[in-house]
Amino acid sequence: MRIQHPDVTVVIPTRNEAKNLPHVARRMPDGIAEIIVVDGHSTDDTIDVARSLWPNARIITQTRKGKGNALACGFAAARGQIIVMIDADGSTDAGEIPSFVQSLCDGADFAKGSRFTYRGGSSDITRLRRLGNLGLNGIVNRLYDARFTDLCYGYNAFWRHCLPSIGLPSPALAEAQWGDGFEVETLMNIRVAQAGLRIVEVASYERDRIHGESNLNAVTDGIRVLRTIFDERAARARTSDGSVDVIHTPMGRGLAAADLRASAS
């Protein structure tokens, strides 16, 4: 399927994903203006494979460690008006990109993938991670008066005007920063909600990682997510009251997104 916008950048963080990238490439839709592969100092052939699959891709090396830093580097380098973030292990389906882009073209500022809305799903998530996500999701919805269904999923797309609201740590900083790790998805979701951006949840199906082992640790990374939730609330404790709403659509199509009001109560 061809995407319906001519200026889309896809950011792909990688670290030793040489065996997985061909699967990602096979599902990539036509019409992508720019692909940015952000490499986390891979020790396999990730960079060479990426160059062979996408000769016109921009390949950069992240400046620190962690998925959050890789995304920050990719976002800073992106030239497109629409930015899509997907994983390199084959778990997020690049073939779903047109649905995310269509949601943005229909009026959303931020299109958030969800495994737990109608037509979403996962063959990869463990019972522990599912329960953890459910609990953390509930905390965010209660603290921020939101209606997210999938807090910790890393498949998102947004207009580049969202970048100041997302506010990831600058790639130029030398020392490790909060937001450099797997807590980045939660950080982004809370910030776009509090900024009053228009959010649509897009149904997404998460597949098993094809090759290799995940760097995610359900316990330690869950603790980082929990800390992020409360740190973000404390940082905005003096902002005005409000509520956050999220539209849930099976394919992210055909519905205009609701206006969201920032919340810190």
JSON list of N, CA, C and O in Angstrom, two decimals, residues 61-97:
[
{"chain": "A", "resi": 61, "resn": "THR", "atom": "N", "xyz": [24.78, 7.43, 13.64]},
{"chain": "A", "resi": 61, "resn": "THR", "atom": "CA", "xyz": [25.12, 6.71, 14.87]},
{"chain": "A", "resi": 61, "resn": "THR", "atom": "C", "xyz": [24.61, 7.51, 16.06]},
{"chain": "A", "resi": 61, "resn": "THR", "atom": "O", "xyz": [24.83, 8.73, 16.14]},
{"chain": "A", "resi": 62, "resn": "GLN", "atom": "N", "xyz": [23.92, 6.83, 16.97]},
{"chain": "A", "resi": 62, "resn": "GLN", "atom": "CA", "xyz": [23.40, 7.54, 18.13]},
{"chain": "A", "resi": 62, "resn": "GLN", "atom": "C", "xyz": [24.53, 8.04, 19.00]},
{"chain": "A", "resi": 62, "resn": "GLN", "atom": "O", "xyz": [25.63, 7.48, 19.01]},
{"chain": "A", "resi": 63, "resn": "THR", "atom": "N", "xyz": [24.26, 9.09, 19.76]},
{"chain": "A", "resi": 63, "resn": "THR", "atom": "CA", "xyz": [25.32, 9.78, 20.49]},
{"chain": "A", "resi": 63, "resn": "THR", "atom": "C", "xyz": [25.54, 9.22, 21.89]},
{"chain": "A", "resi": 63, "resn": "THR", "atom": "O", "xyz": [26.62, 9.41, 22.47]},
{"chain": "A", "resi": 64, "resn": "ARG", "atom": "N", "xyz": [24.50, 8.59, 22.47]},
{"chain": "A", "resi": 64, "resn": "ARG", "atom": "CA", "xyz": [24.66, 7.98, 23.79]},
{"chain": "A", "resi": 64, "resn": "ARG", "atom": "C", "xyz": [24.13, 6.54, 23.69]},
{"chain": "A", "resi": 64, "resn": "ARG", "atom": "O", "xyz": [24.22, 5.94, 22.61]},
{"chain": "A", "resi": 65, "resn": "LYS", "atom": "N", "xyz": [23.63, 5.99, 24.76]},
{"chain": "A", "resi": 65, "resn": "LYS", "atom": "CA", "xyz": [23.07, 4.65, 24.75]},
{"chain": "A", "resi": 65, "resn": "LYS", "atom": "C", "xyz": [21.56, 4.72, 24.96]},
{"chain": "A", "resi": 65, "resn": "LYS", "atom": "O", "xyz": [21.04, 5.68, 25.51]},
{"chain": "A", "resi": 66, "resn": "GLY", "atom": "N", "xyz": [20.86, 3.66, 24.52]},
{"chain": "A", "resi": 66, "resn": "GLY", "atom": "CA", "xyz": [19.44, 3.53, 24.81]},
{"chain": "A", "resi": 66, "resn": "GLY", "atom": "C", "xyz": [18.55, 3.90, 23.65]},
{"chain": "A", "resi": 66, "resn": "GLY", "atom": "O", "xyz": [18.91, 4.70, 22.77]},
{"chain": "A", "resi": 67, "resn": "LYS", "atom": "N", "xyz": [17.34, 3.32, 23.67]},
{"chain": "A", "resi": 67, "resn": "LYS", "atom": "CA", "xyz": [16.38, 3.56, 22.59]},
{"chain": "A", "resi": 67, "resn": "LYS", "atom": "C", "xyz": [15.93, 5.01, 22.54]},
{"chain": "A", "resi": 67, "resn": "LYS", "atom": "O", "xyz": [15.74, 5.58, 21.46]},
{"chain": "A", "resi": 68, "resn": "GLY", "atom": "N", "xyz": [15.76, 5.62, 23.72]},
{"chain": "A", "resi": 68, "resn": "GLY", "atom": "CA", "xyz": [15.32, 7.01, 23.74]},
{"chain": "A", "resi": 68, "resn": "GLY", "atom": "C", "xyz": [16.30, 7.94, 23.06]},
{"chain": "A", "resi": 68, "resn": "GLY", "atom": "O", "xyz": [15.91, 8.83, 22.29]},
{"chain": "A", "resi": 69, "resn": "ASN", "atom": "N", "xyz": [17.58, 7.73, 23.32]},
{"chain": "A", "resi": 69, "resn": "ASN", "atom": "CA", "xyz": [18.60, 8.55, 22.67]},
{"chain": "A", "resi": 69, "resn": "ASN", "atom": "C", "xyz": [18.63, 8.30, 21.17]},
{"chain": "A", "resi": 69, "resn": "ASN", "atom": "O", "xyz": [18.78, 9.23, 20.37]},
{"chain": "A", "resi": 70, "resn": "ALA", "atom": "N", "xyz": [18.46, 7.03, 20.76]},
{"chain": "A", "resi": 70, "resn": "ALA", "atom": "CA", "xyz": [18.43, 6.73, 19.32]},
{"chain": "A", "resi": 70, "resn": "ALA", "atom": "C", "xyz": [17.28, 7.46, 18.64]},
{"chain": "A", "resi": 70, "resn": "ALA", "atom": "O", "xyz": [17.44, 8.02, 17.55]},
{"chain": "A", "resi": 71, "resn": "LEU", "atom": "N", "xyz": [16.11, 7.46, 19.29]},
{"chain": "A", "resi": 71, "resn": "LEU", "atom": "CA", "xyz": [14.98, 8.17, 18.71]},
{"chain": "A", "resi": 71, "resn": "LEU", "atom": "C", "xyz": [15.23, 9.68, 18.67]},
{"chain": "A", "resi": 71, "resn": "LEU", "atom": "O", "xyz": [14.91, 10.34, 17.68]},
{"chain": "A", "resi": 72, "resn": "ALA", "atom": "N", "xyz": [15.81, 10.22, 19.74]},
{"chain": "A", "resi": 72, "resn": "ALA", "atom": "CA", "xyz": [16.11, 11.65, 19.76]},
{"chain": "A", "resi": 72, "resn": "ALA", "atom": "C", "xyz": [17.04, 12.03, 18.62]},
{"chain": "A", "resi": 72, "resn": "ALA", "atom": "O", "xyz": [16.86, 13.06, 17.96]},
{"chain": "A", "resi": 73, "resn": "CYS", "atom": "N", "xyz": [18.03, 11.19, 18.35]},
{"chain": "A", "resi": 73, "resn": "CYS", "atom": "CA", "xyz": [18.96, 11.44, 17.24]},
{"chain": "A", "resi": 73, "resn": "CYS", "atom": "C", "xyz": [18.22, 11.39, 15.90]},
{"chain": "A", "resi": 73, "resn": "CYS", "atom": "O", "xyz": [18.44, 12.22, 15.02]},
{"chain": "A", "resi": 74, "resn": "GLY", "atom": "N", "xyz": [17.34, 10.40, 15.76]},
{"chain": "A", "resi": 74, "resn": "GLY", "atom": "CA", "xyz": [16.59, 10.28, 14.52]},
{"chain": "A", "resi": 74, "resn": "GLY", "atom": "C", "xyz": [15.63, 11.43, 14.31]},
{"chain": "A", "resi": 74, "resn": "GLY", "atom": "O", "xyz": [15.51, 11.97, 13.19]},
{"chain": "A", "resi": 75, "resn": "PHE", "atom": "N", "xyz": [14.93, 11.84, 15.38]},
{"chain": "A", "resi": 75, "resn": "PHE", "atom": "CA", "xyz": [14.00, 12.96, 15.26]},
{"chain": "A", "resi": 75, "resn": "PHE", "atom": "C", "xyz": [14.74, 14.25, 14.89]},
{"chain": "A", "resi": 75, "resn": "PHE", "atom": "O", "xyz": [14.25, 15.05, 14.09]},
{"chain": "A", "resi": 76, "resn": "ALA", "atom": "N", "xyz": [15.91, 14.46, 15.49]},
{"chain": "A", "resi": 76, "resn": "ALA", "atom": "CA", "xyz": [16.68, 15.67, 15.21]},
{"chain": "A", "resi": 76, "resn": "ALA", "atom": "C", "xyz": [17.14, 15.71, 13.76]},
{"chain": "A", "resi": 76, "resn": "ALA", "atom": "O", "xyz": [17.26, 16.79, 13.16]},
{"chain": "A", "resi": 77, "resn": "ALA", "atom": "N", "xyz": [17.39, 14.54, 13.18]},
{"chain": "A", "resi": 77, "resn": "ALA", "atom": "CA", "xyz": [17.88, 14.48, 11.80]},
{"chain": "A", "resi": 77, "resn": "ALA", "atom": "C", "xyz": [16.75, 14.47, 10.77]},
{"chain": "A", "resi": 77, "resn": "ALA", "atom": "O", "xyz": [16.99, 14.75, 9.59]},
{"chain": "A", "resi": 78, "resn": "ALA", "atom": "N", "xyz": [15.53, 14.17, 11.20]},
{"chain": "A", "resi": 78, "resn": "ALA", "atom": "CA", "xyz": [14.42, 13.99, 10.26]},
{"chain": "A", "resi": 78, "resn": "ALA", "atom": "C", "xyz": [14.08, 15.29, 9.53]},
{"chain": "A", "resi": 78, "resn": "ALA", "atom": "O", "xyz": [14.06, 16.37, 10.14]},
{"chain": "A", "resi": 79, "resn": "ARG", "atom": "N", "xyz": [13.78, 15.16, 8.25]},
{"chain": "A", "resi": 79, "resn": "ARG", "atom": "CA", "xyz": [13.40, 16.31, 7.44]},
{"chain": "A", "resi": 79, "resn": "ARG", "atom": "C", "xyz": [11.92, 16.32, 7.08]},
{"chain": "A", "resi": 79, "resn": "ARG", "atom": "O", "xyz": [11.39, 17.33, 6.64]},
{"chain": "A", "resi": 80, "resn": "GLY", "atom": "N", "xyz": [11.24, 15.21, 7.26]},
{"chain": "A", "resi": 80, "resn": "GLY", "atom": "CA", "xyz": [9.86, 15.10, 6.85]},
{"chain": "A", "resi": 80, "resn": "GLY", "atom": "C", "xyz": [8.90, 15.86, 7.75]},
{"chain": "A", "resi": 80, "resn": "GLY", "atom": "O", "xyz": [9.20, 16.11, 8.92]},
{"chain": "A", "resi": 81, "resn": "GLN", "atom": "N", "xyz": [7.73, 16.20, 7.21]},
{"chain": "A", "resi": 81, "resn": "GLN", "atom": "CA", "xyz": [6.70, 16.84, 8.00]},
{"chain": "A", "resi": 81, "resn": "GLN", "atom": "C", "xyz": [6.00, 15.83, 8.91]},
{"chain": "A", "resi": 81, "resn": "GLN", "atom": "O", "xyz": [5.44, 16.19, 9.94]},
{"chain": "A", "resi": 82, "resn": "ILE", "atom": "N", "xyz": [5.99, 14.56, 8.51]},
{"chain": "A", "resi": 82, "resn": "ILE", "atom": "CA", "xyz": [5.45, 13.48, 9.33]},
{"chain": "A", "resi": 82, "resn": "ILE", "atom": "C", "xyz": [6.60, 12.55, 9.71]},
{"chain": "A", "resi": 82, "resn": "ILE", "atom": "O", "xyz": [7.42, 12.17, 8.86]},
{"chain": "A", "resi": 83, "resn": "ILE", "atom": "N", "xyz": [6.69, 12.20, 10.98]},
{"chain": "A", "resi": 83, "resn": "ILE", "atom": "CA", "xyz": [7.74, 11.32, 11.48]},
{"chain": "A", "resi": 83, "resn": "ILE", "atom": "C", "xyz": [7.09, 10.06, 12.05]},
{"chain": "A", "resi": 83, "resn": "ILE", "atom": "O", "xyz": [6.16, 10.15, 12.86]},
{"chain": "A", "resi": 84, "resn": "VAL", "atom": "N", "xyz": [7.57, 8.90, 11.61]},
{"chain": "A", "resi": 84, "resn": "VAL", "atom": "CA", "xyz": [7.07, 7.62, 12.08]},
{"chain": "A", "resi": 84, "resn": "VAL", "atom": "C", "xyz": [8.22, 6.89, 12.77]},
{"chain": "A", "resi": 84, "resn": "VAL", "atom": "O", "xyz": [9.32, 6.83, 12.23]},
{"chain": "A", "resi": 85, "resn": "MET", "atom": "N", "xyz": [7.95, 6.30, 13.94]},
{"chain": "A", "resi": 85, "resn": "MET", "atom": "CA", "xyz": [8.98, 5.53, 14.65]},
{"chain": "A", "resi": 85, "resn": "MET", "atom": "C", "xyz": [8.55, 4.07, 14.70]},
{"chain": "A", "resi": 85, "resn": "MET", "atom": "O", "xyz": [7.46, 3.75, 15.14]},
{"chain": "A", "resi": 86, "resn": "ILE", "atom": "N", "xyz": [9.42, 3.19, 14.21]},
{"chain": "A", "resi": 86, "resn": "ILE", "atom": "CA", "xyz": [9.15, 1.75, 14.25]},
{"chain": "A", "resi": 86, "resn": "ILE", "atom": "C", "xyz": [10.38, 1.03, 14.77]},
{"chain": "A", "resi": 86, "resn": "ILE", "atom": "O", "xyz": [11.49, 1.57, 14.78]},
{"chain": "A", "resi": 87, "resn": "ASP", "atom": "N", "xyz": [10.19, -0.22, 15.20]},
{"chain": "A", "resi": 87, "resn": "ASP", "atom": "CA", "xyz": [11.29, -1.03, 15.69]},
{"chain": "A", "resi": 87, "resn": "ASP", "atom": "C", "xyz": [11.94, -1.81, 14.54]},
{"chain": "A", "resi": 87, "resn": "ASP", "atom": "O", "xyz": [11.30, -2.08, 13.52]},
{"chain": "A", "resi": 88, "resn": "ALA", "atom": "N", "xyz": [13.19, -2.19, 14.76]},
{"chain": "A", "resi": 88, "resn": "ALA", "atom": "CA", "xyz": [13.95, -2.88, 13.70]},
{"chain": "A", "resi": 88, "resn": "ALA", "atom": "C", "xyz": [13.91, -4.38, 13.82]},
{"chain": "A", "resi": 88, "resn": "ALA", "atom": "O", "xyz": [14.48, -5.08, 12.97]},
{"chain": "A", "resi": 89, "resn": "ASP", "atom": "N", "xyz": [13.24, -4.91, 14.84]},
{"chain": "A", "resi": 89, "resn": "ASP", "atom": "CA", "xyz": [13.28, -6.36, 15.07]},
{"chain": "A", "resi": 89, "resn": "ASP", "atom": "C", "xyz": [12.14, -7.12, 14.41]},
{"chain": "A", "resi": 89, "resn": "ASP", "atom": "O", "xyz": [12.01, -8.33, 14.57]},
{"chain": "A", "resi": 90, "resn": "GLY", "atom": "N", "xyz": [11.30, -6.42, 13.65]},
{"chain": "A", "resi": 90, "resn": "GLY", "atom": "CA", "xyz": [10.19, -7.06, 12.96]},
{"chain": "A", "resi": 90, "resn": "GLY", "atom": "C", "xyz": [8.92, -7.14, 13.78]},
{"chain": "A", "resi": 90, "resn": "GLY", "atom": "O", "xyz": [7.89, -7.62, 13.31]},
{"chain": "A", "resi": 91, "resn": "SER", "atom": "N", "xyz": [8.95, -6.66, 15.03]},
{"chain": "A", "resi": 91, "resn": "SER", "atom": "CA", "xyz": [7.76, -6.75, 15.89]},
{"chain": "A", "resi": 91, "resn": "SER", "atom": "C", "xyz": [6.69, -5.73, 15.50]},
{"chain": "A", "resi": 91, "resn": "SER", "atom": "O", "xyz": [5.50, -6.00, 15.64]},
{"chain": "A", "resi": 92, "resn": "THR", "atom": "N", "xyz": [7.10, -4.56, 15.04]},
{"chain": "A", "resi": 92, "resn": "THR", "atom": "CA", "xyz": [6.16, -3.58, 14.53]},
{"chain": "A", "resi": 92, "resn": "THR", "atom": "C", "xyz": [6.09, -3.70, 13.01]},
{"chain": "A", "resi": 92, "resn": "THR", "atom": "O", "xyz": [7.13, -3.78, 12.35]},
{"chain": "A", "resi": 93, "resn": "ASP", "atom": "N", "xyz": [4.90, -3.73, 12.48]},
{"chain": "A", "resi": 93, "resn": "ASP", "atom": "CA", "xyz": [4.68, -3.99, 11.06]},
{"chain": "A", "resi": 93, "resn": "ASP", "atom": "C", "xyz": [4.72, -2.70, 10.26]},
{"chain": "A", "resi": 93, "resn": "ASP", "atom": "O", "xyz": [3.82, -1.86, 10.37]},
{"chain": "A", "resi": 94, "resn": "ALA", "atom": "N", "xyz": [5.75, -2.54, 9.44]},
{"chain": "A", "resi": 94, "resn": "ALA", "atom": "CA", "xyz": [5.87, -1.33, 8.61]},
{"chain": "A", "resi": 94, "resn": "ALA", "atom": "C", "xyz": [4.69, -1.20, 7.66]},
{"chain": "A", "resi": 94, "resn": "ALA", "atom": "O", "xyz": [4.37, -0.09, 7.20]},
{"chain": "A", "resi": 95, "resn": "GLY", "atom": "N", "xyz": [4.02, -2.32, 7.36]},
{"chain": "A", "resi": 95, "resn": "GLY", "atom": "CA", "xyz": [2.86, -2.26, 6.48]},
{"chain": "A", "resi": 95, "resn": "GLY", "atom": "C", "xyz": [1.70, -1.49, 7.07]},
{"chain": "A", "resi": 95, "resn": "GLY", "atom": "O", "xyz": [0.75, -1.14, 6.35]},
{"chain": "A", "resi": 96, "resn": "GLU", "atom": "N", "xyz": [1.74, -1.20, 8.37]},
{"chain": "A", "resi": 96, "resn": "GLU", "atom": "CA", "xyz": [0.69, -0.42, 9.02]},
{"chain": "A", "resi": 96, "resn": "GLU", "atom": "C", "xyz": [0.93, 1.08, 8.92]},
{"chain": "A", "resi": 96, "resn": "GLU", "atom": "O", "xyz": [0.05, 1.88, 9.30]},
{"chain": "A", "resi": 97, "resn": "ILE", "atom": "N", "xyz": [2.08, 1.49, 8.42]},
{"chain": "A", "resi": 97, "resn": "ILE", "atom": "CA", "xyz": [2.40, 2.93, 8.36]},
{"chain": "A", "resi": 97, "resn": "ILE", "atom": "C", "xyz": [1.32, 3.74, 7.67]},
{"chain": "A", "resi": 97, "resn": "ILE", "atom": "O", "xyz": [0.96, 4.83, 8.14]}
]
